[in-house]
Short mmCIF file of C-alpha atoms in Angstrom, two decimals:
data_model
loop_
_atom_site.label_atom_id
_atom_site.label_comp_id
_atom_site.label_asym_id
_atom_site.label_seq_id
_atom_site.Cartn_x
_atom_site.Cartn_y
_atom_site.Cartn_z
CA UNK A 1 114.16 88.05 101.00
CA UNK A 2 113.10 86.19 98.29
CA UNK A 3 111.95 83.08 101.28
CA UNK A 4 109.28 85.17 102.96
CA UNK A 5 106.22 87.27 102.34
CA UNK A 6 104.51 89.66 104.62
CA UNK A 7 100.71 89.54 105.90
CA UNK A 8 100.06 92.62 108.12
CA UNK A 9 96.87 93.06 110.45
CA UNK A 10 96.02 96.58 110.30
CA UNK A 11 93.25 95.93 113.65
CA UNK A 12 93.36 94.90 117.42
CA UNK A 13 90.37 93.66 118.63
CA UNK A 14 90.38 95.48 121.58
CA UNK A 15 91.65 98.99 120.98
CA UNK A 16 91.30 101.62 123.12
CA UNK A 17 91.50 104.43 120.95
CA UNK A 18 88.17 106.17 120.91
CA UNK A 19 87.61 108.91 118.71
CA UNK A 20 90.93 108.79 117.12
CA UNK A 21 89.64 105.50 115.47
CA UNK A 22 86.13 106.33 114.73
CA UNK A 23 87.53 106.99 110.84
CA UNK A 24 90.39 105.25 110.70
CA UNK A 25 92.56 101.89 111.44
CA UNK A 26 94.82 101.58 114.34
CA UNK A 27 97.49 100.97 111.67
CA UNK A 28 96.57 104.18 110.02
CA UNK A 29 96.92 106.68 112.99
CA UNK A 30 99.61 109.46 112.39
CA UNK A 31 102.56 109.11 114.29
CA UNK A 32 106.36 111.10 114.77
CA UNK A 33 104.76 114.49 112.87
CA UNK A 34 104.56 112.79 109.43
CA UNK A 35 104.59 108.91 109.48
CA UNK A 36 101.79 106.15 109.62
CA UNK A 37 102.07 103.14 112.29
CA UNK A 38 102.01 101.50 109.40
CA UNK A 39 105.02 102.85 108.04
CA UNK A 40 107.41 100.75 110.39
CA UNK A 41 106.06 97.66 109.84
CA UNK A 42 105.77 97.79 106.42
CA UNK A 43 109.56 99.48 105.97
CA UNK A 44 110.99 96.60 108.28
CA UNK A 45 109.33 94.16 105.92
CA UNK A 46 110.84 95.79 102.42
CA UNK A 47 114.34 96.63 104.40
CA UNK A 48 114.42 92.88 104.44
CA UNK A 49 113.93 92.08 100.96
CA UNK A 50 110.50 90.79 101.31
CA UNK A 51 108.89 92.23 98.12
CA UNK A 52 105.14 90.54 98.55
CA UNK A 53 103.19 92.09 101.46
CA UNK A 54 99.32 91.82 101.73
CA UNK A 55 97.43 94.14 104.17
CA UNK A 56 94.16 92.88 105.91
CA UNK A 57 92.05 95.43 106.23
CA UNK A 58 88.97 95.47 108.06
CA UNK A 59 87.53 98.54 109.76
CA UNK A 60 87.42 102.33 108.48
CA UNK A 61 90.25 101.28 105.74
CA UNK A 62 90.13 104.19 103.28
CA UNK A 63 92.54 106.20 105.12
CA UNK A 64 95.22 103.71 105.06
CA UNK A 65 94.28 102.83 101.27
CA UNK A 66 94.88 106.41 100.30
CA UNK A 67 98.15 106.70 102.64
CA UNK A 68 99.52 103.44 100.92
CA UNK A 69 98.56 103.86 97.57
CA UNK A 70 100.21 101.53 94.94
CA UNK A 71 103.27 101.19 97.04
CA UNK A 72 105.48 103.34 95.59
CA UNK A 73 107.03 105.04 98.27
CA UNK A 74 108.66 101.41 99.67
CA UNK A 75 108.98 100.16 95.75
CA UNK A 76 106.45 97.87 96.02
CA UNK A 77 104.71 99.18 92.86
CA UNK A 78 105.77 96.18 90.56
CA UNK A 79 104.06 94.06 88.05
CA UNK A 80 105.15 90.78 90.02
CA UNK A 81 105.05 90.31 93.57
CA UNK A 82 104.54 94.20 95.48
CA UNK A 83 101.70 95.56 97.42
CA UNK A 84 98.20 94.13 97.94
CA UNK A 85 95.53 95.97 99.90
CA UNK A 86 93.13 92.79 100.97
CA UNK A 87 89.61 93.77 101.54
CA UNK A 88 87.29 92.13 104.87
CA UNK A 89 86.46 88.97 103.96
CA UNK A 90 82.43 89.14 103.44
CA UNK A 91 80.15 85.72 103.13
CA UNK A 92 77.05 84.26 104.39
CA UNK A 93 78.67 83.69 107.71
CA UNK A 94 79.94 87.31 108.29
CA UNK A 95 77.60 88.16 111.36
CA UNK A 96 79.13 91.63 110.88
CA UNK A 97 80.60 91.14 114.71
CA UNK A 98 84.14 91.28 115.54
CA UNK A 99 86.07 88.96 114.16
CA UNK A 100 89.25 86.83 115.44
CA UNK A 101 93.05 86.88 113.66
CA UNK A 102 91.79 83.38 112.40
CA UNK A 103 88.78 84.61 110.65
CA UNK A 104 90.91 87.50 108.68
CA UNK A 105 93.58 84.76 107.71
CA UNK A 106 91.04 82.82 106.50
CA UNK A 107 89.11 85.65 104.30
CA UNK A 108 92.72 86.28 102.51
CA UNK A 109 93.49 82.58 102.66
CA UNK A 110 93.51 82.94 98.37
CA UNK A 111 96.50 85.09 98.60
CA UNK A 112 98.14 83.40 100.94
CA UNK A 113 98.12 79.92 98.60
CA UNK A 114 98.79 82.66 95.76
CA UNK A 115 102.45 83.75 97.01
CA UNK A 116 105.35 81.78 96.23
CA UNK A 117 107.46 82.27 99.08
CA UNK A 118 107.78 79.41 101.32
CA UNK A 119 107.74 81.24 104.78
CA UNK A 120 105.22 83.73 105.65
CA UNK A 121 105.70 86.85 108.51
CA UNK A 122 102.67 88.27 109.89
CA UNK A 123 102.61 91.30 112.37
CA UNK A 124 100.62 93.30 113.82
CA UNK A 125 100.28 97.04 112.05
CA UNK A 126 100.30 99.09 115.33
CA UNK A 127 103.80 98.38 116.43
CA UNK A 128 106.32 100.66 116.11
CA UNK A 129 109.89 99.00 115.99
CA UNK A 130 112.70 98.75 112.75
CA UNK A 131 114.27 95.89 112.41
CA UNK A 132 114.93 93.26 109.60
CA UNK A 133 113.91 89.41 109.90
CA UNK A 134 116.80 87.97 107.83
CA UNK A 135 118.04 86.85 111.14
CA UNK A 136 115.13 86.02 112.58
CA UNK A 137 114.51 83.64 109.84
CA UNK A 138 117.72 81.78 109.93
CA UNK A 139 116.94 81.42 113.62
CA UNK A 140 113.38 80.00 112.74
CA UNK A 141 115.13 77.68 109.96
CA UNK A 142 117.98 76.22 112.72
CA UNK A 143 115.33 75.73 115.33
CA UNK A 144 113.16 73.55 113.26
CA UNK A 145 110.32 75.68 114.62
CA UNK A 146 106.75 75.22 113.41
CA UNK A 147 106.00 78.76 114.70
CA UNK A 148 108.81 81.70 115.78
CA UNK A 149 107.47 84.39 117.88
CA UNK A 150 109.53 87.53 118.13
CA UNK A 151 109.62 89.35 121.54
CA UNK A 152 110.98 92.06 123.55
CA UNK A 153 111.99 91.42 127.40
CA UNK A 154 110.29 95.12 129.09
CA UNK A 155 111.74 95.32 132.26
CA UNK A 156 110.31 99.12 132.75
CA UNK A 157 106.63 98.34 132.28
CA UNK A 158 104.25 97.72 135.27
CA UNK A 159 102.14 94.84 135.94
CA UNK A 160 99.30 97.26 135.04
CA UNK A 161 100.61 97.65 131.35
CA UNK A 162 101.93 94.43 130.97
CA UNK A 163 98.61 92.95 131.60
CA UNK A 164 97.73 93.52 127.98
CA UNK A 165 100.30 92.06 126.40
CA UNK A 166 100.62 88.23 125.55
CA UNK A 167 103.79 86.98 127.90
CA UNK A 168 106.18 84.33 127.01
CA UNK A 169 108.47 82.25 129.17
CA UNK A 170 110.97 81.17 127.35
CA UNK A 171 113.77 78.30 127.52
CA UNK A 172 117.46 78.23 127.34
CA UNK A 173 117.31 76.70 123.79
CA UNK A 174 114.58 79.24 122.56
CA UNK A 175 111.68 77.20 123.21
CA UNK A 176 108.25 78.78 123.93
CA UNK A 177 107.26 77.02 127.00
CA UNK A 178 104.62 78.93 128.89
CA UNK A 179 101.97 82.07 127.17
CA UNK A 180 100.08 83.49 128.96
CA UNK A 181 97.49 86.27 128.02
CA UNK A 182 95.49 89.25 129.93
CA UNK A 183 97.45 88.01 132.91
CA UNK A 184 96.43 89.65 136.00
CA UNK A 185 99.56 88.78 137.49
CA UNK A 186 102.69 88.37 135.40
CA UNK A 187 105.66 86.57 136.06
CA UNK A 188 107.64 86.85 132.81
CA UNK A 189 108.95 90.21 131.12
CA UNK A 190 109.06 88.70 128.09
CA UNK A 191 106.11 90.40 125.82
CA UNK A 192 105.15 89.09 122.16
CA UNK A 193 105.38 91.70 119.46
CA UNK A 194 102.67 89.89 117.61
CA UNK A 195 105.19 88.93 114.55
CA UNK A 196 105.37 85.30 113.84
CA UNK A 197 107.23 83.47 111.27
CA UNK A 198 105.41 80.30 109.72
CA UNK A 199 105.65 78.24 106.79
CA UNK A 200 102.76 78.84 104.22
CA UNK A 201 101.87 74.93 104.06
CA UNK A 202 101.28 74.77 108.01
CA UNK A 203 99.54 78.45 108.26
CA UNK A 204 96.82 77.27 105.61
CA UNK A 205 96.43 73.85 107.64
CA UNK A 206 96.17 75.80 110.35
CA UNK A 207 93.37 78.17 109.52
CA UNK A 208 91.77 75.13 107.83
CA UNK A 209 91.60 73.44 111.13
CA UNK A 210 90.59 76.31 112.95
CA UNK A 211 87.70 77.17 110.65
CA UNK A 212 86.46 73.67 111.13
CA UNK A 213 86.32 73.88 114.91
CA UNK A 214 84.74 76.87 115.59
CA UNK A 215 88.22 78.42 116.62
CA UNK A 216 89.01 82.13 115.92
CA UNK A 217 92.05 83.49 118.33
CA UNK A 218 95.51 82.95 116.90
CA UNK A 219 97.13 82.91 120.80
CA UNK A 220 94.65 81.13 122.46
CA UNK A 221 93.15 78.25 119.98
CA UNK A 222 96.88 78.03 118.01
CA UNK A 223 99.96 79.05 119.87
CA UNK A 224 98.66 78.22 123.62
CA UNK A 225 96.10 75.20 122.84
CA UNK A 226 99.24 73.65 120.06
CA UNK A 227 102.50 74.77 122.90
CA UNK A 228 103.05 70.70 123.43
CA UNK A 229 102.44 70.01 120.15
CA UNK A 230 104.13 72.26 117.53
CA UNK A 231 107.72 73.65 118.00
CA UNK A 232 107.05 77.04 118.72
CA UNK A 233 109.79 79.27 119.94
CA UNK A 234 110.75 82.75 120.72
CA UNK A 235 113.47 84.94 118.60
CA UNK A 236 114.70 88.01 121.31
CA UNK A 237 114.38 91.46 119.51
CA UNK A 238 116.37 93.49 121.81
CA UNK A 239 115.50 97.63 120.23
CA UNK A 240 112.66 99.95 121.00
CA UNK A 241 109.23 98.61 120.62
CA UNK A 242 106.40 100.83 120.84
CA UNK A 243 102.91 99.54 121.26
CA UNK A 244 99.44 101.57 120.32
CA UNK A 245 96.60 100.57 121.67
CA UNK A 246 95.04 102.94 124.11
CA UNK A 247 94.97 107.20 123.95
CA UNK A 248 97.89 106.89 126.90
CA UNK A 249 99.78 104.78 125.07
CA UNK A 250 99.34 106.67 121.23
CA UNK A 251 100.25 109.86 123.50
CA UNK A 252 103.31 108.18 125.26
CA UNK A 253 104.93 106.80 122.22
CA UNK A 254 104.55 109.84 120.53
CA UNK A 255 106.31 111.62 123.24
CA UNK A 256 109.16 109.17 123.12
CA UNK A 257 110.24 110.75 119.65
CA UNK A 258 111.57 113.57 121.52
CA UNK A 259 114.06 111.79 122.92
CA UNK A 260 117.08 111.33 120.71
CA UNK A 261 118.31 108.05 121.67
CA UNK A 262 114.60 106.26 120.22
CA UNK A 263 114.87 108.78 116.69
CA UNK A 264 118.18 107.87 116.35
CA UNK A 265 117.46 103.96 116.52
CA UNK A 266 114.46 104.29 114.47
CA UNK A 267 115.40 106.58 111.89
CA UNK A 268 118.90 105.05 111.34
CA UNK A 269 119.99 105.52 108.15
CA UNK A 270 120.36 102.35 107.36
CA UNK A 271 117.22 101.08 107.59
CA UNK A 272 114.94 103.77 106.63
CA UNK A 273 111.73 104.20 107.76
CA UNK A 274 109.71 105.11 104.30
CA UNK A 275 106.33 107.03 103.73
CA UNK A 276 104.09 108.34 101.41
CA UNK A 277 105.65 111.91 99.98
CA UNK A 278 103.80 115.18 100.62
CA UNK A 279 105.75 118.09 99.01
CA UNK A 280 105.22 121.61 101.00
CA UNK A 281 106.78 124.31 101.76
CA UNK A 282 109.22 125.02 104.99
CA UNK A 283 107.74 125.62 108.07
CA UNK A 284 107.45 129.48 108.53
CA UNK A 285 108.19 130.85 112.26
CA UNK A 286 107.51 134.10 113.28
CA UNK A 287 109.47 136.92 115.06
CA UNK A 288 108.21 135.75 118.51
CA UNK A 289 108.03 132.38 118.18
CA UNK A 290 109.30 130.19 120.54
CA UNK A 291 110.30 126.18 120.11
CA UNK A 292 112.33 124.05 122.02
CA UNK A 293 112.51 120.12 122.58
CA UNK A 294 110.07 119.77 119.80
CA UNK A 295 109.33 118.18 116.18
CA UNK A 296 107.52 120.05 113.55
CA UNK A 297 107.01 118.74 110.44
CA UNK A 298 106.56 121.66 106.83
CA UNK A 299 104.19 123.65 106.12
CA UNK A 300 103.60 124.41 109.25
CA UNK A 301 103.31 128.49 110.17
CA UNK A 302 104.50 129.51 114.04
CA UNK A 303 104.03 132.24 116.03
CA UNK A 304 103.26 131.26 119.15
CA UNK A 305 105.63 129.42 122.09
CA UNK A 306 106.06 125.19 121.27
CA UNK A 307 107.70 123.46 124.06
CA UNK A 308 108.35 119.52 124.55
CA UNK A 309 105.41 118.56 121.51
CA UNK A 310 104.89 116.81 117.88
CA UNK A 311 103.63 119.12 115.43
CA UNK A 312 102.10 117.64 111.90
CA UNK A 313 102.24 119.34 108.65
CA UNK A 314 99.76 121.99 108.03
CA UNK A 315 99.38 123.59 111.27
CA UNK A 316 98.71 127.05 112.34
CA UNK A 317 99.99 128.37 115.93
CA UNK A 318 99.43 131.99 116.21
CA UNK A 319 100.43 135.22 118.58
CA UNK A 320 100.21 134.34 122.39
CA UNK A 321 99.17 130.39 121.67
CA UNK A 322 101.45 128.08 124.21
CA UNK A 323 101.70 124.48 123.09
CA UNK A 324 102.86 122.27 125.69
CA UNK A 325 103.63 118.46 125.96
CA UNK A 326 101.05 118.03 123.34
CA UNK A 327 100.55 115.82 120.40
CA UNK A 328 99.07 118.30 117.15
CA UNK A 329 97.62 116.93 113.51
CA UNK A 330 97.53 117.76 110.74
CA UNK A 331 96.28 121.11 109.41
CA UNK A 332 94.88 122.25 112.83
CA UNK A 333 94.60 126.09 113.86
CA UNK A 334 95.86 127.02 117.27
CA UNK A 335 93.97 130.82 117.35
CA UNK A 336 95.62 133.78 119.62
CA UNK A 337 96.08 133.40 123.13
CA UNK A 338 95.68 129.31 123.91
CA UNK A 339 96.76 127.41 126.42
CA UNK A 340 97.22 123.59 125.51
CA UNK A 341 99.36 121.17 127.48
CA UNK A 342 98.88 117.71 127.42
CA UNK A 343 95.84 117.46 124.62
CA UNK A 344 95.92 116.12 121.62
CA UNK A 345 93.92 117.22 118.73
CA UNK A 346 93.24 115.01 115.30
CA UNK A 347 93.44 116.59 112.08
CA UNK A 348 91.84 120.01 111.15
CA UNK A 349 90.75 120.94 114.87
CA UNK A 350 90.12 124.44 115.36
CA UNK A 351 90.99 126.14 118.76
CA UNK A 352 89.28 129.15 119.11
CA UNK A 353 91.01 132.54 120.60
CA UNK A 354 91.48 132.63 124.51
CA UNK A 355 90.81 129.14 125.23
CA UNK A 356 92.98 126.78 127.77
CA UNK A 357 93.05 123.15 127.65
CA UNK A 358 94.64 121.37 130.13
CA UNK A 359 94.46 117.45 130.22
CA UNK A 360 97.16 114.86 132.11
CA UNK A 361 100.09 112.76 131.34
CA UNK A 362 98.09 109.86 132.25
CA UNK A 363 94.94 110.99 130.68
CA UNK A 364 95.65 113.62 127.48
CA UNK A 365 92.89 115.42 126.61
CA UNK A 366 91.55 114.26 122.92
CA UNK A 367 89.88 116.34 120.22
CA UNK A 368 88.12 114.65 117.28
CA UNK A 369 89.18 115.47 113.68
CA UNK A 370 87.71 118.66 112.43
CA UNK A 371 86.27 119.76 115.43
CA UNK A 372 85.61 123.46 116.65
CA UNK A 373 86.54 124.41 120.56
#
């Protein structure tokens, strides 16, 4: 899509995540037994032609630097146009506090005047959804919209959950005419995916103006204080969305792979979701092991029972260890005899012989990377 380039945000403000961020960004937690979060933003962006994609990163980034690389595993690794991993912006005014979506615009505001593409999409790096945004585009482009927001309807999440979400009521014609954000009671179903189409003329204008007036929150000081003033509307994505950004959620989503109806939409072979390559060896499984409603990813060496879980490459489940409903990284040893359901343990966790873990649906027990229970 030789109209558009691609700005991802690789950090919420507000995550929930706890330990499993301490070292990492949102957008780099492991997901589906081998993927990034990452990886489904970024793959939605190069399944629709766009070929220059900048990622803002901000907090613990060298995990996602080393997962991404040059871009070579979505062909981004070009002389012209590709990848570019954009560093925090740091200046006299960095307090070293949180920042707004405004203030990261603004610190790669150099790229974007640097790309040639007349539209820009920016999204948020802990989605999970695959899609392309040739469509979404031409709607943008027939609206006359100043600003397209693309959105989901959820008509299965609570008023609890969709509290945290930024709503949208939205016209017959497409037009945005109500947001509302942190809601405590919500009347629309309609929930942002924090992806927005914009010309590149009118985003720099509007982080110009923002700058100038103190403002730093892309929904409340642009899209809600600007609703009677710019065109904004909404473009219906009607697929799975998955959104990370507490432990319960992480855990949820993850469990949602299981089911084959979500793999098959998100792993279509059409649009393919694309990550960086590790080359190991099969899994191994021994004589008693046990698996069933499960995905393990190579390298991986079984002996133990795995029921209804996501196993990551590298891991280690010996004799008598039962794995249960539980979410397992990367290179992690599950010692004789264990009981685990509903935990889930970063990379390179050691469980010692004997021990039993049990944590809730609604409340997983978590395990920080390389620790020893």
């Amino acid at each position: 899509m030789e109209h558009m380039s691609g700005i991802i945000l690789t950090d919420t403000k507000e995550k929930q995540l706890g330990v499993l961020t301490e070292r990492r960004s949102t957008s780099a937690m492991p997901i589906a037994g081998r993927y990034r979060l990452i990886d489904f933003i970024l793959s939605s962006m190069v399944n629709s032609g766009i070929r220059t994609v900048g990622i803002a990163a901000q907090y613990n980034y060298s995990s996602l630097m080393d997962h991404l690389g040059s871009g070579k595993a979505w062909d981004l690794n070009r002389k012209n146009k590709g990848l570019y991993i954009l560093p925090p912006h740091i200046g006299k005014e960095n307090t070293g506090k949180p920042v707004g979506d405004i203030d990261i615009l603004y610190g790669i505001s150099t790229f974007i005047r640097k790309v040639k593409p007349d539209y820009v999409l920016i999204a948020n790096g802990n989605t999970i959804y695959n899609t392309t945004f040739n469509e979404a585009l031409r709607f943008h482009k027939a609206k006359h919209a100043d600003i397209t927001i693309l959105y989901n309807t959820e008509t299965n999440k609570t008023d609890k959950e969709l509290k945290n979400y930024t709503l949208l009521n939205v016209s017959n014609s497409g037009r945005v005419t109500d947001i509302m954000k942190n809601y405590t009671h919500p009347k629309s179903k309609c929930v942002s995916m924090e992806t927005y189409i914009i010309e590149r003329s009118l985003l720099l204008h509007i982080i110009e103006t923002c700058v100038a007036h103190g403002e730093h929150d892309w929904v409340v000081d642009v899209l809600i204080k600007n609703l009677d003033k710019l065109n904004i509307c909404a473009y219906e994505f009607d697929g799975y969305v998955g959104r990370i950004d507490t432990i319960e959620s992480y855990y949820k989503n993850n469990m949602n792979f299981l089911m084959p109806d979500v793999r098959k939409e998100l792993f279509s072979s059409k649009q393919k979701i694309y990550t960086k390559a590790k080359d190991q060896v099969p899994t191994r499984y021994g004589n008693n092991a046990s698996v069933s409603d499960s995905m393990v990813a190579d390298g991986c060496l079984i002996e133990g029972s795995v029921e209804n879980s996501i196993i990551f490459r590298g891991v280690q489940i010996e004799k008598g260890a039962k794995v249960k409903n539980s979410i397992i990284m990367q290179n992690s040893i599950i010692q004789k005899n264990c009981i685990l359901e509903n935990v889930v343990l970063d990379k390179e966790v050691t469980l010692l012989g004997g021990k039993t873990i049990i944590g809730q649906p609604n409340y997983p027990f978590v395990a920080a990377k390389g620790n020893i229970i």
